[in-house]
Tab-separated table of C-alpha atoms in Angstrom:
chain	number	residue	atom	x	y	z
A	44	UNK	CA	-36.603	7.376	1.937
A	45	UNK	CA	-33.156	9.212	1.936
A	46	UNK	CA	-31.482	6.427	3.442
A	47	UNK	CA	-32.735	4.005	0.437
A	48	UNK	CA	-31.757	6.535	-2.095
A	49	UNK	CA	-28.223	6.818	-0.362
A	50	UNK	CA	-27.899	3.123	-0.469
A	51	UNK	CA	-28.828	2.872	-4.178
A	52	UNK	CA	-26.394	5.476	-4.997
A	53	UNK	CA	-23.682	3.791	-2.987
A	54	UNK	CA	-24.366	0.455	-4.485
A	55	UNK	CA	-24.207	1.748	-8.016
A	56	UNK	CA	-20.837	3.876	-7.377
A	57	UNK	CA	-19.445	0.285	-5.796
A	58	UNK	CA	-20.311	-1.703	-8.591
A	59	UNK	CA	-18.853	0.987	-11.064
A	60	UNK	CA	-15.638	1.378	-9.258
A	61	UNK	CA	-15.456	-2.635	-9.192
A	62	UNK	CA	-15.942	-3.049	-12.990
A	63	UNK	CA	-13.363	-0.018	-13.405
A	64	UNK	CA	-10.700	-1.872	-11.079
A	65	UNK	CA	-11.474	-5.095	-13.232
A	66	UNK	CA	-12.364	-7.175	-10.145
A	67	UNK	CA	-15.466	-8.674	-11.864
A	68	UNK	CA	-16.650	-10.156	-15.136
A	69	UNK	CA	-20.430	-9.860	-14.380
A	70	UNK	CA	-22.342	-6.717	-14.483
A	71	UNK	CA	-26.036	-5.802	-13.206
A	72	UNK	CA	-28.695	-6.039	-15.832
A	73	UNK	CA	-31.654	-3.630	-14.654
A	74	UNK	CA	-33.941	-5.339	-17.656
A	75	UNK	CA	-33.217	-8.756	-16.257
A	76	UNK	CA	-32.598	-7.735	-12.522
A	77	UNK	CA	-29.810	-9.876	-11.929
A	78	UNK	CA	-25.860	-10.359	-12.472
A	79	UNK	CA	-24.941	-11.216	-16.080
A	80	UNK	CA	-21.677	-12.472	-17.425
A	81	UNK	CA	-20.038	-10.723	-19.973
A	82	UNK	CA	-17.133	-11.997	-22.256
A	83	UNK	CA	-15.593	-8.722	-22.720
A	84	UNK	CA	-15.354	-7.966	-18.905
A	85	UNK	CA	-13.705	-11.295	-18.470
A	86	UNK	CA	-10.999	-10.394	-20.782
A	87	UNK	CA	-10.469	-7.173	-18.987
A	88	UNK	CA	-10.346	-9.014	-15.589
A	89	UNK	CA	-7.937	-11.445	-16.784
A	90	UNK	CA	-5.576	-8.497	-18.333
A	91	UNK	CA	-5.879	-6.705	-14.845
A	92	UNK	CA	-4.888	-9.745	-12.883
A	93	UNK	CA	-1.871	-10.535	-15.152
A	94	UNK	CA	-0.650	-6.673	-14.919
A	95	UNK	CA	-1.308	-6.596	-11.203
A	96	UNK	CA	0.970	-9.540	-10.595
A	97	UNK	CA	3.545	-8.102	-12.952
A	98	UNK	CA	3.549	-4.668	-11.300
A	99	UNK	CA	3.840	-6.218	-7.871
A	100	UNK	CA	7.410	-7.296	-8.618
A	101	UNK	CA	8.513	-3.852	-9.260
A	102	UNK	CA	6.483	-2.452	-6.347
A	103	UNK	CA	8.231	-4.994	-4.053
A	104	UNK	CA	11.765	-3.879	-5.169
A	105	UNK	CA	10.668	-0.080	-4.690
A	106	UNK	CA	9.273	-0.755	-1.337
A	107	UNK	CA	12.821	-2.164	-0.008
A	108	UNK	CA	14.156	1.344	-0.431
A	109	UNK	CA	11.339	3.404	0.425
A	110	UNK	CA	12.750	4.799	3.556
A	111	UNK	CA	16.288	6.569	3.333
A	112	UNK	CA	18.798	5.745	5.951
A	113	UNK	CA	18.374	7.462	9.245
A	114	UNK	CA	14.742	8.162	8.663
A	115	UNK	CA	13.625	6.656	12.286
A	116	UNK	CA	15.645	5.527	15.242
A	117	UNK	CA	14.783	1.884	14.786
A	118	UNK	CA	15.623	1.934	11.020
A	119	UNK	CA	16.026	-1.823	10.780
A	120	UNK	CA	12.698	-2.501	12.513
A	121	UNK	CA	10.789	-0.205	10.265
A	122	UNK	CA	11.975	-1.668	7.287
A	123	UNK	CA	11.238	-5.062	8.437
A	124	UNK	CA	7.726	-4.113	9.241
A	125	UNK	CA	7.430	-2.646	5.734
A	126	UNK	CA	8.933	-5.861	4.229
A	127	UNK	CA	6.314	-7.979	6.005
A	128	UNK	CA	3.494	-5.583	5.050
A	129	UNK	CA	4.514	-6.313	1.205
A	130	UNK	CA	4.645	-10.124	1.717
A	131	UNK	CA	1.207	-10.081	3.416
A	132	UNK	CA	-0.014	-8.083	0.451
A	133	UNK	CA	1.183	-10.773	-1.685
A	134	UNK	CA	-0.361	-13.497	0.186
A	135	UNK	CA	-3.813	-11.808	0.045
A	136	UNK	CA	-3.455	-10.919	-3.688
A	137	UNK	CA	-2.834	-14.581	-4.484
A	138	UNK	CA	-5.687	-15.736	-2.336
A	139	UNK	CA	-8.045	-13.074	-3.848
A	140	UNK	CA	-6.943	-13.811	-7.377
A	141	UNK	CA	-7.927	-17.615	-6.821
A	142	UNK	CA	-11.283	-16.675	-5.244
A	143	UNK	CA	-11.989	-14.722	-8.324
A	144	UNK	CA	-11.038	-17.189	-10.651
A	145	UNK	CA	-12.768	-20.391	-8.954
A	146	UNK	CA	-15.651	-19.040	-7.100
A	147	UNK	CA	-16.973	-15.754	-9.035
A	148	UNK	CA	-19.635	-17.371	-10.813
A	149	UNK	CA	-20.892	-19.266	-7.603
A	150	UNK	CA	-20.820	-15.986	-5.776
A	151	UNK	CA	-22.959	-14.445	-8.524
A	152	UNK	CA	-25.238	-17.442	-8.685
A	153	UNK	CA	-26.068	-16.953	-4.923
A	154	UNK	CA	-26.923	-13.361	-5.214
A	155	UNK	CA	-29.171	-13.835	-8.171
A	156	UNK	CA	-30.975	-16.693	-6.166
A	157	UNK	CA	-30.997	-14.591	-3.086
A	158	UNK	CA	-32.351	-11.485	-4.931
A	159	UNK	CA	-35.065	-13.620	-6.383
A	160	UNK	CA	-36.267	-14.796	-3.147
A	161	UNK	CA	-36.174	-11.588	-1.729
A	162	UNK	CA	-38.118	-10.026	-4.529
A	163	UNK	CA	-40.488	-12.678	-5.683
A	164	UNK	CA	-41.146	-14.663	-2.623
A	165	UNK	CA	-40.727	-12.318	0.231
A	166	UNK	CA	-41.732	-9.005	-1.543
A	167	UNK	CA	-38.916	-6.997	-0.062
A	168	UNK	CA	-40.157	-3.319	-0.280
A	169	UNK	CA	-37.637	-1.444	2.327
A	170	UNK	CA	-34.601	-2.884	4.038
A	171	UNK	CA	-34.159	-2.661	7.741
A	172	UNK	CA	-32.342	0.402	9.497
A	173	UNK	CA	-29.562	-1.900	10.382
A	174	UNK	CA	-28.790	-2.719	6.657
A	175	UNK	CA	-28.627	0.868	5.766
A	176	UNK	CA	-26.553	1.838	8.613
A	177	UNK	CA	-23.934	-0.867	8.139
A	178	UNK	CA	-23.888	-0.720	4.194
A	179	UNK	CA	-23.468	3.255	4.125
A	180	UNK	CA	-20.532	2.592	7.094
A	181	UNK	CA	-18.863	-0.055	4.982
A	182	UNK	CA	-19.101	2.171	1.851
A	183	UNK	CA	-17.609	5.308	3.982
A	184	UNK	CA	-14.554	3.178	5.134
A	185	UNK	CA	-14.173	1.891	1.487
A	186	UNK	CA	-13.643	5.428	-0.091
A	187	UNK	CA	-12.252	6.878	3.198
A	188	UNK	CA	-8.824	5.445	2.285
A	189	UNK	CA	-5.976	7.323	3.958
A	190	UNK	CA	-3.595	4.999	2.762
A	191	UNK	CA	-2.111	7.227	0.122
A	192	UNK	CA	-2.051	10.250	2.370
A	193	UNK	CA	-0.437	8.426	5.123
A	194	UNK	CA	2.394	7.136	2.924
A	195	UNK	CA	3.248	10.681	1.758
A	196	UNK	CA	3.441	12.037	4.940
A	197	UNK	CA	5.539	9.501	6.123
A	198	UNK	CA	8.436	10.684	4.017
A	199	UNK	CA	7.324	14.426	3.755
A	200	UNK	CA	10.223	16.573	5.157
A	201	UNK	CA	12.592	13.540	4.946
A	202	UNK	CA	13.114	13.657	1.170
A	203	UNK	CA	11.607	14.747	-2.116
A	204	UNK	CA	8.408	13.081	-3.260
A	205	UNK	CA	8.903	12.105	-6.775
A	206	UNK	CA	6.850	10.379	-9.529
A	207	UNK	CA	7.809	6.906	-8.609
A	208	UNK	CA	6.530	7.313	-5.042
A	209	UNK	CA	3.264	8.574	-6.574
A	210	UNK	CA	3.070	5.503	-8.738
A	211	UNK	CA	3.994	3.096	-5.862
A	212	UNK	CA	1.290	4.616	-3.652
A	213	UNK	CA	-1.313	4.532	-6.412
A	214	UNK	CA	-0.855	0.830	-7.000
A	215	UNK	CA	-0.846	0.303	-3.102
A	216	UNK	CA	-4.395	2.293	-3.199
A	217	UNK	CA	-5.567	0.010	-5.956
A	218	UNK	CA	-4.824	-3.353	-4.226
A	219	UNK	CA	-6.418	-1.752	-0.887
A	220	UNK	CA	-9.445	-0.815	-2.917
A	221	UNK	CA	-9.777	-4.385	-4.669
A	222	UNK	CA	-9.221	-5.987	-1.260
A	223	UNK	CA	-11.887	-4.072	0.432
A	224	UNK	CA	-14.148	-4.447	-2.455
A	225	UNK	CA	-14.298	-8.080	-2.042
A	226	UNK	CA	-15.171	-7.673	1.674
A	227	UNK	CA	-18.015	-5.317	0.715
A	228	UNK	CA	-19.409	-8.058	-1.444
A	229	UNK	CA	-19.144	-10.498	1.479
A	230	UNK	CA	-21.043	-7.966	3.813
A	231	UNK	CA	-23.579	-7.332	1.379
A	232	UNK	CA	-24.472	-10.980	0.832
A	233	UNK	CA	-24.778	-11.426	4.537
A	234	UNK	CA	-26.859	-8.453	5.079
A	235	UNK	CA	-29.151	-9.715	2.253
A	236	UNK	CA	-29.312	-13.188	3.856
A	237	UNK	CA	-29.920	-11.595	7.317
A	238	UNK	CA	-33.021	-9.457	5.643
A	239	UNK	CA	-34.388	-12.694	3.855
A	240	UNK	CA	-34.412	-14.578	7.008
A	241	UNK	CA	-35.997	-11.611	9.093
A	242	UNK	CA	-38.657	-11.305	6.176
A	243	UNK	CA	-39.221	-15.256	6.176
A	244	UNK	CA	-39.575	-15.485	10.025
A	245	UNK	CA	-42.196	-12.637	10.206
A	246	UNK	CA	-44.547	-14.144	7.804
A	247	UNK	CA	-47.623	-15.571	9.226
A	248	UNK	CA	-48.831	-18.778	7.603
A	249	UNK	CA	-52.598	-19.259	6.973
A	250	UNK	CA	-52.299	-22.980	5.773
A	251	UNK	CA	-50.116	-25.992	6.320
A	252	UNK	CA	-48.794	-25.865	2.744
A	253	UNK	CA	-47.778	-22.312	3.269
A	254	UNK	CA	-46.011	-23.327	6.516
A	255	UNK	CA	-44.004	-26.027	4.790
A	256	UNK	CA	-42.937	-23.691	1.948
A	257	UNK	CA	-41.827	-21.118	4.578
A	258	UNK	CA	-39.828	-23.988	6.220
A	259	UNK	CA	-38.231	-24.989	3.155
A	260	UNK	CA	-37.411	-21.558	2.303
A	261	UNK	CA	-35.619	-21.262	5.880
A	262	UNK	CA	-33.526	-24.394	5.316
A	263	UNK	CA	-32.558	-23.090	1.968
A	264	UNK	CA	-31.483	-19.547	3.231
A	265	UNK	CA	-29.470	-21.186	5.846
A	266	UNK	CA	-27.822	-23.446	3.337
A	267	UNK	CA	-27.049	-20.301	1.364
A	268	UNK	CA	-25.388	-18.654	4.535
A	269	UNK	CA	-23.103	-21.847	4.852
A	270	UNK	CA	-22.026	-21.542	1.108
A	271	UNK	CA	-21.281	-18.089	1.421
A	272	UNK	CA	-19.230	-18.538	4.548
A	273	UNK	CA	-17.134	-21.399	2.802
A	274	UNK	CA	-16.377	-19.398	-0.369
A	275	UNK	CA	-15.150	-16.534	1.439
A	276	UNK	CA	-13.607	-18.406	4.271
A	277	UNK	CA	-9.819	-18.059	3.283
A	278	UNK	CA	-10.067	-14.315	2.084
A	279	UNK	CA	-11.529	-13.222	5.044
A	280	UNK	CA	-9.361	-14.716	7.341
A	281	UNK	CA	-6.149	-13.461	5.537
A	282	UNK	CA	-7.827	-10.020	5.136
A	283	UNK	CA	-8.523	-9.677	8.763
A	284	UNK	CA	-4.766	-10.916	9.636
A	285	UNK	CA	-3.573	-8.509	7.396
A	286	UNK	CA	-5.793	-5.614	9.109
A	287	UNK	CA	-4.607	-6.725	12.453
A	288	UNK	CA	-0.782	-6.677	11.198
A	289	UNK	CA	-1.620	-3.027	9.470
A	290	UNK	CA	-3.144	-1.756	12.707
A	291	UNK	CA	-0.202	-2.830	14.773
A	292	UNK	CA	2.370	-1.362	12.393
A	293	UNK	CA	0.228	1.931	12.096
A	294	UNK	CA	0.266	2.296	15.912
A	295	UNK	CA	4.124	1.853	15.918
A	296	UNK	CA	4.458	4.276	13.168
A	297	UNK	CA	2.569	6.869	15.032
A	298	UNK	CA	4.943	6.284	18.012
A	299	UNK	CA	7.995	6.464	15.623
A	300	UNK	CA	6.832	9.830	14.398
A	301	UNK	CA	6.772	11.372	17.859
A	302	UNK	CA	10.355	9.935	18.565
A	303	UNK	CA	12.077	10.738	15.368
A	304	UNK	CA	15.844	11.705	15.798
A	305	UNK	CA	15.794	14.558	13.326
A	306	UNK	CA	12.356	16.596	13.468
A	307	UNK	CA	12.730	18.430	10.339
A	308	UNK	CA	9.221	18.738	9.542
A	309	UNK	CA	8.422	20.652	12.608
A	310	UNK	CA	5.664	20.322	15.147
A	311	UNK	CA	2.657	21.220	12.834
A	312	UNK	CA	3.397	18.508	10.263
A	313	UNK	CA	4.256	16.153	13.068
A	314	UNK	CA	0.852	16.727	14.559
A	315	UNK	CA	-0.712	16.276	11.065
A	316	UNK	CA	0.942	12.853	10.819
A	317	UNK	CA	-0.070	11.600	14.032
A	318	UNK	CA	-3.597	12.630	13.703
A	319	UNK	CA	-4.054	10.972	10.128
A	320	UNK	CA	-2.102	7.557	11.676
A	321	UNK	CA	-4.782	7.684	14.384
A	322	UNK	CA	-7.727	8.096	11.712
A	323	UNK	CA	-6.295	5.294	9.634
A	324	UNK	CA	-6.130	3.005	12.630
A	325	UNK	CA	-9.660	3.696	13.533
A	326	UNK	CA	-10.884	3.312	9.970
A	327	UNK	CA	-9.386	-0.096	9.847
A	328	UNK	CA	-10.559	-1.061	13.284
A	329	UNK	CA	-14.176	-0.217	12.477
A	330	UNK	CA	-14.197	-2.541	9.345
A	331	UNK	CA	-13.541	-5.577	11.777
A	332	UNK	CA	-16.213	-4.152	13.820
A	333	UNK	CA	-18.790	-3.905	11.176
A	334	UNK	CA	-18.167	-7.572	10.187
A	335	UNK	CA	-18.591	-8.604	13.747
A	336	UNK	CA	-21.828	-6.590	13.992
A	337	UNK	CA	-23.245	-8.330	10.706
A	338	UNK	CA	-22.087	-12.083	11.848
A	339	UNK	CA	-23.862	-11.434	15.179
A	340	UNK	CA	-27.045	-9.856	13.805
A	341	UNK	CA	-27.239	-12.844	11.222
A	342	UNK	CA	-26.677	-15.331	13.975
A	343	UNK	CA	-29.612	-13.649	15.918
A	344	UNK	CA	-31.753	-13.696	12.767
A	345	UNK	CA	-30.974	-17.330	12.349
A	346	UNK	CA	-31.597	-17.893	16.335
A	347	UNK	CA	-35.005	-15.999	15.925
A	348	UNK	CA	-36.469	-18.382	13.262
A	349	UNK	CA	-35.874	-21.237	15.627
A	350	UNK	CA	-38.860	-19.911	17.793
A	351	UNK	CA	-42.241	-21.527	17.506
A	352	UNK	CA	-43.762	-20.941	14.091
A	353	UNK	CA	-46.673	-18.615	13.725
A	354	UNK	CA	-49.406	-20.504	12.509
A	355	UNK	CA	-53.140	-19.839	12.066
A	356	UNK	CA	-55.274	-22.936	11.585
A	357	UNK	CA	-56.764	-26.281	12.920
A	358	UNK	CA	-55.408	-27.770	15.825
A	359	UNK	CA	-54.463	-31.152	13.935
A	360	UNK	CA	-52.628	-29.053	11.065
A	361	UNK	CA	-50.741	-26.808	13.956
A	362	UNK	CA	-49.529	-30.057	15.740
A	363	UNK	CA	-48.240	-31.520	12.557
A	364	UNK	CA	-46.530	-28.185	11.469
A	365	UNK	CA	-44.989	-28.392	14.874
A	366	UNK	CA	-43.690	-31.939	14.722
A	367	UNK	CA	-42.216	-30.971	11.074
A	368	UNK	CA	-40.615	-27.812	12.646
A	369	UNK	CA	-39.077	-30.141	15.214
A	370	UNK	CA	-37.550	-32.155	12.637
A	371	UNK	CA	-36.182	-29.284	10.954
A	372	UNK	CA	-34.343	-28.350	14.053
A	373	UNK	CA	-33.175	-31.766	14.650
A	374	UNK	CA	-31.689	-31.834	10.905
A	375	UNK	CA	-29.948	-28.663	11.436
A	376	UNK	CA	-28.256	-29.733	14.777
A	377	UNK	CA	-26.857	-32.734	13.015
A	378	UNK	CA	-25.660	-30.523	10.317
A	379	UNK	CA	-23.907	-28.267	12.778
A	380	UNK	CA	-21.601	-31.322	13.816
A	381	UNK	CA	-20.878	-32.656	10.416
A	382	UNK	CA	-17.495	-32.565	8.907
A	383	UNK	CA	-18.697	-29.917	6.127
A	384	UNK	CA	-18.785	-27.183	9.104
A	385	UNK	CA	-15.061	-27.199	9.743
A	386	UNK	CA	-13.629	-23.886	9.110
A	387	UNK	CA	-10.310	-23.745	7.622
A	388	UNK	CA	-9.594	-26.989	9.626
A	389	UNK	CA	-9.455	-25.141	12.972
A	390	UNK	CA	-12.901	-25.385	14.205
A	391	UNK	CA	-15.571	-28.206	14.299
A	392	UNK	CA	-18.614	-25.880	15.026
A	393	UNK	CA	-21.340	-24.024	13.682
A	394	UNK	CA	-20.315	-21.929	10.769
A	395	UNK	CA	-21.785	-18.614	12.169
A	396	UNK	CA	-19.964	-18.892	15.264
A	397	UNK	CA	-16.703	-19.707	13.697
A	398	UNK	CA	-16.754	-16.343	11.594
A	399	UNK	CA	-17.878	-14.374	14.534
A	400	UNK	CA	-15.023	-15.672	16.295
A	401	UNK	CA	-12.435	-14.974	13.205
A	402	UNK	CA	-13.756	-11.307	12.848
A	403	UNK	CA	-13.098	-10.666	16.725
A	404	UNK	CA	-9.739	-9.455	17.757
A	405	UNK	CA	-6.937	-12.312	18.550
A	406	UNK	CA	-6.857	-11.728	22.323
A	407	UNK	CA	-10.870	-11.755	22.466
A	408	UNK	CA	-10.816	-15.005	20.521
A	409	UNK	CA	-8.431	-16.518	22.882
A	410	UNK	CA	-10.766	-15.568	25.746
A	411	UNK	CA	-13.721	-17.136	23.960
A	412	UNK	CA	-11.797	-20.387	23.465
A	413	UNK	CA	-10.768	-20.300	27.169
A	414	UNK	CA	-14.203	-20.273	28.454
A	415	UNK	CA	-15.067	-23.014	26.317
A	416	UNK	CA	-17.122	-21.390	23.668
A	417	UNK	CA	-15.499	-23.293	20.911
A	418	UNK	CA	-15.714	-27.233	21.340
A	419	UNK	CA	-12.634	-28.529	19.124
């Protein structure tokens, strides 16, 4: 009960912050129990998008001179890392904006349909323990953002921290929260789909009609899984690539702190810098790990429903239901090899495996390809 209450509080906090950030033109209506479009929120959403792109130019010009000359031994390399990080932020911002403009209504429709299935058809009363743990861990990482503190500590002891530094870091935190908010929505949809597949697979049908309804619901849920993966494809891939780059840059910054030419800040502040750099690295790394866990769990739930259906009835009805179940597996196997399951033009494979691969580290993905897990 305590985990359920915490999840509700975290979900309300997250949805409220999404509306404040101007990330959605839909709000949750308690009376209708669904996401509802709002014209006022849409206008606010467009204004925030336009202002974000205008402010990004100022932020980019400011980031060029963020480090004063002689801050680090390899000043040129640090400046290059900073510049590439800003460019990757722009790519992520563009793709994120396109997703919000083109796919927001579709994402909300999927959520409303999925909520209806969970509440009306499957009578969801309590989420699984995995749902609570993963969602609360993701919300913890969402609010546990050390980007601002880390940026301040980089220049602490090197030069004076002024109002332009504060505004630039505030803008960076805004973009980080906006980017992570979309990933929270992606993980939430996958968790809800996993819960729906779990409940649907646990139902015991007492008649042939009920079993056919269960199989049709199962096919619809798997189709929703594919739709969610396709809608978030580019954003997830770019975000994970940015996280990989950010983690690599964070490791180098931690190394650069230790090997500074002039240690004006002293040993105590230097220890704090290295400590927060390590914490930032772990938080970013755990985000990719959470996504991997969710994808693997979703894959497990979908494989579980491929087991023989639970059916109580006459032998003739059981045989007919089993034949129908085998046909559904055959249709699913044909769809796996269809062109619509191509992910970003790179993989011709099942969508779940592709996103499990993308969410892995780069070296792990190369190993998977080498052992023949992916058939291109």
